[in-house]
CSV table of C-alpha atoms in Angstrom, one decimal:
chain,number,residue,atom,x,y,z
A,1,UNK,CA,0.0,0.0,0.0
A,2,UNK,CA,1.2,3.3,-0.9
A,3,UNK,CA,2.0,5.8,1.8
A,4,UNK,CA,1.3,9.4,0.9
A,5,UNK,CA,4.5,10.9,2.6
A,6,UNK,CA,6.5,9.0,-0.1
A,7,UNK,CA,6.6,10.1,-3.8
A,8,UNK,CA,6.3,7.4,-6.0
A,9,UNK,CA,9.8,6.5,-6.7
A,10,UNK,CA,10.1,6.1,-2.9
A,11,UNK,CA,7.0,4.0,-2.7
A,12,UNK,CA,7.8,1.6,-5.4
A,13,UNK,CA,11.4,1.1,-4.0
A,14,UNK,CA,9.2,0.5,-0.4
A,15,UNK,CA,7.2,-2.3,-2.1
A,16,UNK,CA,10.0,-3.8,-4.4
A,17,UNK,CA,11.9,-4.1,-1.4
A,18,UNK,CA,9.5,-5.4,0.8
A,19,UNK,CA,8.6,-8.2,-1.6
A,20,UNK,CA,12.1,-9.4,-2.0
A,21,UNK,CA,13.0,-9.3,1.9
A,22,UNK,CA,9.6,-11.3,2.0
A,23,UNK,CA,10.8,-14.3,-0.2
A,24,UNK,CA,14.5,-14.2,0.6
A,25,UNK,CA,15.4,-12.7,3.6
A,26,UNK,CA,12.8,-13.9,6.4
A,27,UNK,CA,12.4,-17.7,5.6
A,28,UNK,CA,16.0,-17.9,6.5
A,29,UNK,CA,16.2,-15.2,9.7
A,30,UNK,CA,15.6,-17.6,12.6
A,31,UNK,CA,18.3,-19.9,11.3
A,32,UNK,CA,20.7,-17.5,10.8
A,33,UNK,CA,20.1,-15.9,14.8
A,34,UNK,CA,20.4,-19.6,15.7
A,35,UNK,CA,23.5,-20.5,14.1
A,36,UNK,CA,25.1,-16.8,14.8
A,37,UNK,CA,26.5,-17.5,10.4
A,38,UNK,CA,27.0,-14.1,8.9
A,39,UNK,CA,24.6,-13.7,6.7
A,40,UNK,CA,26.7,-12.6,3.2
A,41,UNK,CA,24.2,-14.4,0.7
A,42,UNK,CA,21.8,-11.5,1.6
A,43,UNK,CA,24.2,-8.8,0.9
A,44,UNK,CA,25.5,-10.6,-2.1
A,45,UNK,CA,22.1,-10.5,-3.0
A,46,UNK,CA,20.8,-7.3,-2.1
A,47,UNK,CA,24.4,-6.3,-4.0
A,48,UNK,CA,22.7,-8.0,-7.1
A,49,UNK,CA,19.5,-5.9,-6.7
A,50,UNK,CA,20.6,-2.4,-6.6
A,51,UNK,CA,20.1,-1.8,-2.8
A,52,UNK,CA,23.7,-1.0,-2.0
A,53,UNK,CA,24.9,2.5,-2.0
A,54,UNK,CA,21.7,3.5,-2.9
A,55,UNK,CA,22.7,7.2,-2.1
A,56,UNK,CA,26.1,7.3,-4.1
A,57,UNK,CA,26.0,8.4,-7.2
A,58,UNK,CA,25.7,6.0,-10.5
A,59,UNK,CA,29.1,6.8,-12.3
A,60,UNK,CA,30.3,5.4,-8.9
A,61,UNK,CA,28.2,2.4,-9.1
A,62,UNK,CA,25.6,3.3,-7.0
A,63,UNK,CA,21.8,4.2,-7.7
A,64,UNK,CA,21.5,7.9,-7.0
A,65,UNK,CA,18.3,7.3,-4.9
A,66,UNK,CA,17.3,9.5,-2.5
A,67,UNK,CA,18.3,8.9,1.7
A,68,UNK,CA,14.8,8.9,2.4
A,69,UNK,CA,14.6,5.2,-0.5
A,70,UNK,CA,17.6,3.8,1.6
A,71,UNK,CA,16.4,4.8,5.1
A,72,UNK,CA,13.3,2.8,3.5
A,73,UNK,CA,15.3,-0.4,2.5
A,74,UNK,CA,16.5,-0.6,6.3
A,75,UNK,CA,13.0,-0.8,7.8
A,76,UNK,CA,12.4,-3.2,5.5
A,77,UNK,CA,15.5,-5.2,6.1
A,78,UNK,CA,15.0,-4.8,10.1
A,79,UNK,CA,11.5,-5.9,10.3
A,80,UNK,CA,12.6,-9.7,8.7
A,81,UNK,CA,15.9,-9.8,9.8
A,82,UNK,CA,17.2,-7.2,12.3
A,83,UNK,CA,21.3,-8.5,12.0
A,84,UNK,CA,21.1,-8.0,8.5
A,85,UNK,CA,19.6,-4.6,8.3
A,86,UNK,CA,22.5,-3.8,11.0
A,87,UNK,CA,25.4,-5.2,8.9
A,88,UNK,CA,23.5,-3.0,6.0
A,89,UNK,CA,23.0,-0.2,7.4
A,90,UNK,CA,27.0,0.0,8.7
A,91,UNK,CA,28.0,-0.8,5.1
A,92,UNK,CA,26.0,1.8,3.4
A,93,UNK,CA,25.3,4.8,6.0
A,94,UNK,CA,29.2,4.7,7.4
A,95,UNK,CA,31.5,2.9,5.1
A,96,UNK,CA,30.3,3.4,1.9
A,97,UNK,CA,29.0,7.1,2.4
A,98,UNK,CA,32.3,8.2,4.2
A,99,UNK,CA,34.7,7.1,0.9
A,100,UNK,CA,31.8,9.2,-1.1
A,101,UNK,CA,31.5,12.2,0.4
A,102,UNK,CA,35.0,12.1,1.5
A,103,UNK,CA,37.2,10.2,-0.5
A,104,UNK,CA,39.3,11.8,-3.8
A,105,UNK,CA,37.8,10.3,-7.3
A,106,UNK,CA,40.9,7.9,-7.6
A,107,UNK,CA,39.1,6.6,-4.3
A,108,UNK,CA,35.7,6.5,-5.3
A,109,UNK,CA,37.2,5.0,-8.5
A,110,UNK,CA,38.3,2.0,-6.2
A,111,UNK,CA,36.5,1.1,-3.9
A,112,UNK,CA,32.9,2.0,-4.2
A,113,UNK,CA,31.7,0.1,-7.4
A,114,UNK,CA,32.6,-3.6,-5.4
A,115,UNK,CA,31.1,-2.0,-2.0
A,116,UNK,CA,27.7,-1.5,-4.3
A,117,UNK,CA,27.6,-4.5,-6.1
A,118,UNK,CA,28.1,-6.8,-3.3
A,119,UNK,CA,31.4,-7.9,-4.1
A,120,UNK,CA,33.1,-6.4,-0.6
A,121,UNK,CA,31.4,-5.1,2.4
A,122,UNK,CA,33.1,-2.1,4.3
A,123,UNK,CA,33.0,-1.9,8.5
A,124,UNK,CA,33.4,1.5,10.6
A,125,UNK,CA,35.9,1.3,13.5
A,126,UNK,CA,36.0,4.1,15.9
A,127,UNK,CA,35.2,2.8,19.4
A,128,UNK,CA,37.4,1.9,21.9
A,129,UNK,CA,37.6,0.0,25.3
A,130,UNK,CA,38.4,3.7,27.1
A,131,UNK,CA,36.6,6.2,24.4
A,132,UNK,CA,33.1,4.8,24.0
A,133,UNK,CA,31.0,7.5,23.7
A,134,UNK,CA,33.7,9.5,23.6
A,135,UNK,CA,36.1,9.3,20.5
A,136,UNK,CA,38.1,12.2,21.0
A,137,UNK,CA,39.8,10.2,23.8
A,138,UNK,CA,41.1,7.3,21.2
A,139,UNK,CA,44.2,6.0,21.7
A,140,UNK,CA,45.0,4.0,18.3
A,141,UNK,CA,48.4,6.0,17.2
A,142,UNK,CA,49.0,6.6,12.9
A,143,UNK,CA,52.6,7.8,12.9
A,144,UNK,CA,53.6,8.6,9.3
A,145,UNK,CA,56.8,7.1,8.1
A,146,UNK,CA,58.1,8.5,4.4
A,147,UNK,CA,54.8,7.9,2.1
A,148,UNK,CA,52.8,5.2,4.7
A,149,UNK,CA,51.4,5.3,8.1
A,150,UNK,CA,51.9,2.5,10.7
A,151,UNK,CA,49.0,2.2,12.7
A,152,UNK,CA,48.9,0.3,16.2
A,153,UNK,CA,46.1,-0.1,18.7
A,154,UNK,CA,42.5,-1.7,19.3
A,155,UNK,CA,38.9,-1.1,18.8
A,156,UNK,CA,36.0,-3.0,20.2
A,157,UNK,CA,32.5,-4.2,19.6
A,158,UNK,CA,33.2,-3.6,15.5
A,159,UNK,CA,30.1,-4.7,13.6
A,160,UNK,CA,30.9,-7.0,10.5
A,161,UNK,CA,34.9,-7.3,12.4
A,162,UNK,CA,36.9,-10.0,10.8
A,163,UNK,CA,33.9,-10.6,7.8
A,164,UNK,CA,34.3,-7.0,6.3
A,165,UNK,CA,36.8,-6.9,3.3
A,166,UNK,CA,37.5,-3.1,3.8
A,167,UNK,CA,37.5,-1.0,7.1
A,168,UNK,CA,37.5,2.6,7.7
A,169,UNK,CA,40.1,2.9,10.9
A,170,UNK,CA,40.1,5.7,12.9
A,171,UNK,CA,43.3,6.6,14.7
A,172,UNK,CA,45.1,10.2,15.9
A,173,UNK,CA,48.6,10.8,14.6
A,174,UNK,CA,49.4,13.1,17.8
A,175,UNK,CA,47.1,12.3,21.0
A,176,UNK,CA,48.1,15.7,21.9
A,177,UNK,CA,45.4,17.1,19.3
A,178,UNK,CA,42.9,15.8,20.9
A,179,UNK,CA,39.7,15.4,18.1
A,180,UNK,CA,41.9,17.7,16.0
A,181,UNK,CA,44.6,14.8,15.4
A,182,UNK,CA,41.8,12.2,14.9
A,183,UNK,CA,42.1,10.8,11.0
A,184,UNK,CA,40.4,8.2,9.1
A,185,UNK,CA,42.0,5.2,6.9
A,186,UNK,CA,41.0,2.8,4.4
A,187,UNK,CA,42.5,-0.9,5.7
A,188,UNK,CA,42.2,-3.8,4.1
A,189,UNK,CA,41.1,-7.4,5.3
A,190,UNK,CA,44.2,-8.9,4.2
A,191,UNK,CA,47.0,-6.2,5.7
A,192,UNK,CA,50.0,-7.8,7.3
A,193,UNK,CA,49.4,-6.6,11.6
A,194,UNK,CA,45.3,-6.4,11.3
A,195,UNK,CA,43.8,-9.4,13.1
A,196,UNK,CA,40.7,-9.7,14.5
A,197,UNK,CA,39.2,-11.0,18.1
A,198,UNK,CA,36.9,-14.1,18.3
A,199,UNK,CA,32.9,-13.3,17.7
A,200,UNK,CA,31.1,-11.7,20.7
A,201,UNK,CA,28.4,-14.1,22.5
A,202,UNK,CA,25.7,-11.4,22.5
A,203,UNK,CA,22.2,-11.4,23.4
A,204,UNK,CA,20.9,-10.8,19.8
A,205,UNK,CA,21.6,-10.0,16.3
A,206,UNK,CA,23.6,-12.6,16.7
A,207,UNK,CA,23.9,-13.2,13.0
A,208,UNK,CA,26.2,-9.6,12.8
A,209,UNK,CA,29.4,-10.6,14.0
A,210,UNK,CA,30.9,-8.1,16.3
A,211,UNK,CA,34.5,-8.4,17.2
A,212,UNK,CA,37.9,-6.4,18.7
A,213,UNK,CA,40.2,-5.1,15.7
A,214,UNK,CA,43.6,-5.2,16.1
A,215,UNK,CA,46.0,-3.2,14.6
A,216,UNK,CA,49.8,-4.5,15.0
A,217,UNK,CA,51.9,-2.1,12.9
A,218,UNK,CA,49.6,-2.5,10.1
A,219,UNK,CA,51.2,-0.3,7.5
A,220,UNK,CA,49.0,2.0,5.3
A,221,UNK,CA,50.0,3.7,2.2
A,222,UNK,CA,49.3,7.4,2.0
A,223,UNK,CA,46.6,7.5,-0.7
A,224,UNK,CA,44.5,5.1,1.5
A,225,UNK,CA,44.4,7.7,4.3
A,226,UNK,CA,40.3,9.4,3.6
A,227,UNK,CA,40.6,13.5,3.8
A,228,UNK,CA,42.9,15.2,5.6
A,229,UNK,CA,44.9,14.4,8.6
A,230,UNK,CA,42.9,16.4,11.6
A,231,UNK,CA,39.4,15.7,9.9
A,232,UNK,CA,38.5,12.1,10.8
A,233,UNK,CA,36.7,13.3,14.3
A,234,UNK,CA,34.2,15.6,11.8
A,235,UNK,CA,33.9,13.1,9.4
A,236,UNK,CA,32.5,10.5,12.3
A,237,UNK,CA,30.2,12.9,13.4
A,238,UNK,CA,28.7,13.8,10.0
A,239,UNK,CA,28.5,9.4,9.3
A,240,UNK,CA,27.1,8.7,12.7
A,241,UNK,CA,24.2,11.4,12.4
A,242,UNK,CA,23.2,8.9,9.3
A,243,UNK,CA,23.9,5.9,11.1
A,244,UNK,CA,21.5,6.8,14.2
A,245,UNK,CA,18.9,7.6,11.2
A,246,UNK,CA,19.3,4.0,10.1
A,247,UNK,CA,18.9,2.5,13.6
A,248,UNK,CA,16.0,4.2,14.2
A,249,UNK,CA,14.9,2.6,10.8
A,250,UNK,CA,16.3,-0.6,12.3
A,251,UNK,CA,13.9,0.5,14.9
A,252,UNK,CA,11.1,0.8,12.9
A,253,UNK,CA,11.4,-2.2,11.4
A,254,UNK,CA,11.9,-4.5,14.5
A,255,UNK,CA,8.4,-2.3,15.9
A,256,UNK,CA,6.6,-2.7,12.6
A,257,UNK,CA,7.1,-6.8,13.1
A,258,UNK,CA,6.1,-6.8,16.9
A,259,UNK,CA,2.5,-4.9,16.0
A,260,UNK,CA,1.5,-7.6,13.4
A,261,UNK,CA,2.7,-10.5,15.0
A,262,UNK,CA,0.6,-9.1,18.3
A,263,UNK,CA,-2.2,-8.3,15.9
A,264,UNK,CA,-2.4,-11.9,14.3
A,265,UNK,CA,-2.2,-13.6,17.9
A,266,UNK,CA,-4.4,-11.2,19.6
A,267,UNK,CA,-7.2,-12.2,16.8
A,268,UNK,CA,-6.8,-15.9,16.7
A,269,UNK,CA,-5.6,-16.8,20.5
A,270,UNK,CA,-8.8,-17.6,22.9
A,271,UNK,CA,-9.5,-17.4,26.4
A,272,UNK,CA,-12.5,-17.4,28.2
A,273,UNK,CA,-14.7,-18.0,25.0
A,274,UNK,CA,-13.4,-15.3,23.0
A,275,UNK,CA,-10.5,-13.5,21.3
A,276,UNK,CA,-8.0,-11.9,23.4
A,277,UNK,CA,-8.5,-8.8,21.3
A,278,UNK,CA,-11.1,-8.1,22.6
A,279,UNK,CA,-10.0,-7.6,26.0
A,280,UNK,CA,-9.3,-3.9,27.1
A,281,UNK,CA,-5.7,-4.8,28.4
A,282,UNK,CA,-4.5,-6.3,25.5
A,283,UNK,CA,-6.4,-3.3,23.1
A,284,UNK,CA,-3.9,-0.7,24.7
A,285,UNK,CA,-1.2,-2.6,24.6
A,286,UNK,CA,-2.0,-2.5,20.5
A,287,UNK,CA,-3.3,0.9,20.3
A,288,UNK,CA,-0.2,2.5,22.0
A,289,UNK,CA,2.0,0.4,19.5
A,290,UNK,CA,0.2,1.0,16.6
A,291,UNK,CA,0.3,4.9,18.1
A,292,UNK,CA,4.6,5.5,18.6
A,293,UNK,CA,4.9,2.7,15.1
A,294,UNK,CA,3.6,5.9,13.3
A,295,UNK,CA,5.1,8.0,15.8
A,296,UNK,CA,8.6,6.8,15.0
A,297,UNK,CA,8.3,5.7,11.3
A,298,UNK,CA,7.3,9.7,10.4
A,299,UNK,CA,10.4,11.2,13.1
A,300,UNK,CA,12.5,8.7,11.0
A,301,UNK,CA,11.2,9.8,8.0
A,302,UNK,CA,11.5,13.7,8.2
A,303,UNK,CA,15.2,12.7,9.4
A,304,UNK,CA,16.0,11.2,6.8
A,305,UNK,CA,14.6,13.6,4.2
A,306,UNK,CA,16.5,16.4,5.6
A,307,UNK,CA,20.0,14.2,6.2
A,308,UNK,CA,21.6,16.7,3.8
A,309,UNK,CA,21.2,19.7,5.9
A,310,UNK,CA,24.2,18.0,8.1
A,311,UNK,CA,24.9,18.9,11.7
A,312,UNK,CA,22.2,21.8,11.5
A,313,UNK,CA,19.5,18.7,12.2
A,314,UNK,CA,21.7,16.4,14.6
A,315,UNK,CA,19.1,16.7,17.5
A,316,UNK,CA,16.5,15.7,15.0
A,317,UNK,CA,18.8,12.9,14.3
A,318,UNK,CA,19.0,11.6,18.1
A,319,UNK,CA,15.2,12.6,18.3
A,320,UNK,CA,14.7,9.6,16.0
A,321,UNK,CA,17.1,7.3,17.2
A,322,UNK,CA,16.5,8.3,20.9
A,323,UNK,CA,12.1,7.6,20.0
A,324,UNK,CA,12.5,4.7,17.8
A,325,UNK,CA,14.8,2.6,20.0
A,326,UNK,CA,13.4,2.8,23.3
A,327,UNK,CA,9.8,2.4,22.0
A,328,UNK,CA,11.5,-0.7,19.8
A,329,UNK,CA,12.7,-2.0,23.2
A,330,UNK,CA,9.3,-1.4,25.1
A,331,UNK,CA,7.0,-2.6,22.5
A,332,UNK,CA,9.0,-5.8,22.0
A,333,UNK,CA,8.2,-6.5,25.6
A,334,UNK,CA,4.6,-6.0,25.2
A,335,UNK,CA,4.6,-8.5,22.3
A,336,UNK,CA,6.3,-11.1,24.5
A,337,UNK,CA,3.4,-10.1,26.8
A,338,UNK,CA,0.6,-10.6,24.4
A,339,UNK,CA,1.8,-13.8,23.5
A,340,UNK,CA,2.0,-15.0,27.0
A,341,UNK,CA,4.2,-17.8,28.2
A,342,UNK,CA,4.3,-18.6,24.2
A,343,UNK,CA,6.1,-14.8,23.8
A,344,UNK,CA,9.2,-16.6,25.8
A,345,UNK,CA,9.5,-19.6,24.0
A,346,UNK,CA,12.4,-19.0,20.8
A,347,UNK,CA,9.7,-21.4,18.8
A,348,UNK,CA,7.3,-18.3,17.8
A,349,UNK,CA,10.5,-15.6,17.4
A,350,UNK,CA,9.0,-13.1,19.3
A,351,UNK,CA,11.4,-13.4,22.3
A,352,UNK,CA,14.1,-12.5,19.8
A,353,UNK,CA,12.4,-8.9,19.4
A,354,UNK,CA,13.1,-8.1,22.5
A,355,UNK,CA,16.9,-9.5,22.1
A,356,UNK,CA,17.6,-7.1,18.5
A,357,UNK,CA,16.2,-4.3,19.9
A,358,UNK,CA,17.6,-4.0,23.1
A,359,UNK,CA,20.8,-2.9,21.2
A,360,UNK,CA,19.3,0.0,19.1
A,361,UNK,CA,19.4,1.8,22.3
A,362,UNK,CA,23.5,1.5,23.0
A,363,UNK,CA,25.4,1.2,19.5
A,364,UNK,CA,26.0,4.5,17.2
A,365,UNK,CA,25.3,6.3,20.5
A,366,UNK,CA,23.3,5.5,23.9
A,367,UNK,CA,20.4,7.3,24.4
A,368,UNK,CA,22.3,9.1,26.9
A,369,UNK,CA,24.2,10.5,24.8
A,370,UNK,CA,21.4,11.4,22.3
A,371,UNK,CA,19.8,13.0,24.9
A,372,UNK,CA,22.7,15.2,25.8
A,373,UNK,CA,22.7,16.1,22.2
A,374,UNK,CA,19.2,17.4,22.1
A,375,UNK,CA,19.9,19.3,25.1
A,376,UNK,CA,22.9,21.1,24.4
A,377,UNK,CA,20.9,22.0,21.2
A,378,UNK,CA,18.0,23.1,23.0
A,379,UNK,CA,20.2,25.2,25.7
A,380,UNK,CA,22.2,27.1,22.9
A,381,UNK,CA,18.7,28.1,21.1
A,382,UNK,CA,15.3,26.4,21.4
A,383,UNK,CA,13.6,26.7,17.9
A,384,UNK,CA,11.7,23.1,17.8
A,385,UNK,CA,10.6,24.2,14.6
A,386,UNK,CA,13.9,24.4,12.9
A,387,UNK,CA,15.7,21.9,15.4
């Protein structure tokens, strides 16, 4: 069904999308959280179909769609298969976007056309064991030497760690900068001192591997380093206000599944005679999800259709991701509840809800921290109606 927000490019993208995530992505999602196997057949496949680098311009292999058709793809992604639409989103909105709005043409030459087709995935590490939320504190040291860098130190919980072919590394090649010494480099899979931890145990999206990075005098040639030494710190911020618009897609998604699997049970399950849909307790519980699903879906929206105004909208950003996730996270609880003691069985999937979406509300920044960036917005000058 078409949704009147959406012009009619977005909407058949919406429905294409949904169809293909339908017949190939969902049959195999509960396997795939079982076994914890990285799911690359999907971004092979969504490679194959045009859905990578949706936003990147065609003569660099991508479609030239607009943010608002990729944050679209994500939902869509999210509500089958919520470790997919993760691995997706840090290939498209982090990797992919930071070699095309920052990389040189010999760059977007050479990397982006396999990054869209489906041929390499790109991974995004920035986070550290002592600079979490806070990346100006990194420790991992780039000290140039003649026409190459040697980079040495360790990130942590790296989504797609140890599968990704290509990562963007983030190191400071003099600590004493602070975020000013911060810079960003292209390393490959296969570089002599990059090694990778063993997969983390997590609670969910366990098909997205997330592992420590290791950098061991990994040596990296100067046309591999992405912009300027000094602007990697900006560059993070500018990717990760996309990034927490395609969580809170992620979010959407993962919402969007809870409502109509609640729906479906609360029509067909029984007690005392009759539906249990047609109690009053369980009718709230629907109504207020059906209420913050739209809620969310049209914060994420406007977010994404204004992603090009930059760090002007970054508390609109963190509006989304800060609503979406903690509603994700609450609602998936009230589908467990619907379902009953059925809800906590992994038989019927809904438990796992609750496991993918707890995480929308830590990675690409806690809501803590989102909250701290609509505030310091809102004390510097309160104008909700140009945020």
């Amino acid at each position: 069904m078409a949704l009147s927000i959406l012009n009619e490019e977005e909407n058949a993208i919406r429905d294409a999308i949904l169809a293909l995530v339908k017949d190939t992505i969902a049959p195999k999602s509960q396997a795939f959280d079982r076994s914890a196997v990285f799911p690359r057949e999907n971004m092979e496949m969504l490679g194959r179909q045009g859905y990578l680098g949706m936003i990147v311009d065609p003569k660099w292999g991508g479609a030239g769609a607009s943010y608002l058709a990729q944050t679209l793809v994500v939902e869509a992604i999210a509500a089958a298969d919520p470790a997919t639409a993760v691995i997706y989103e840090v290939h498209n909105s982090l990797h992919i976007e930071g070699i095309w709005r920052f990389g040189t043409d010999e760059q977007r030459a050479r990397f982006l056309p396999a990054l869209c087709q489906g041929d390499a995935i790109g991974a995004f590490a920035i986070t550290e064991a002592e600079s979490g939320s806070n990346a100006a504190a990194m420790r991992t040291r780039a000290v140039k030497s003649g026409s190459e860098y040697r980079l040495n130190g360790r990130k942590v919980f790296i989504t797609s760690a140890g599968e990704a072919d290509w990562y963007i590394v983030f190191a400071t090649v003099d600590p004493t900068l602070g975020e000013k010494g911060i810079t960003a480099f292209l390393v490959p899979k296969d570089a002599p001192g990059l090694h990778f931890g063993p997969p983390e145990d997590k609670l969910g999206i366990r098909a997205s591997r997330t592992s420590e990075v290791i950098l061991d005098d990994v040596r990296v040639p100067e046309e591999n380093r992405l912009g300027q030494e000094g602007q990697g710190y900006s560059m993070a911020l500018f990717l990760l206000d996309g990034g927490r618009i395609g969580i809170a897609a992620q979010s959407v998604g993962i919402m969007s599944t809870a409502l109509e699997r609640s729906l479906a049970y609360a029509r067909e399950r029984e007690q005392f005679g009759r539906p249990i849909g047609q109690f009053e307790g369980v009718q709230w519980r629907l109504a207020d999800m059906a209420t913050d699903l739209h809620a969310a879906r049209l914060m994420t929206y406007e977010a994404a259709h204004r992603r090009e105004e930059g760090p002007a909208q970054r508390p609109l950003f963190a509006m989304a991701k800060l609503f979406a996730s903690e509603k994700a996270v609450q609602h998936a609880a009230d589908a467990i509840q619907i379902f009953g003691g059925y809800g906590y069985m992994r038989e019927y999937g809904v438990e796992r809800l609750l496991r993918d979406a707890k995480v929308t509300e830590i990675y690409e920044g806690t809501s803590e921290i989102m909250r701290l960036v609509i505030a310091s917005r809102l004390l510097k000058e309160y104008d909700l109606g140009n945020i």
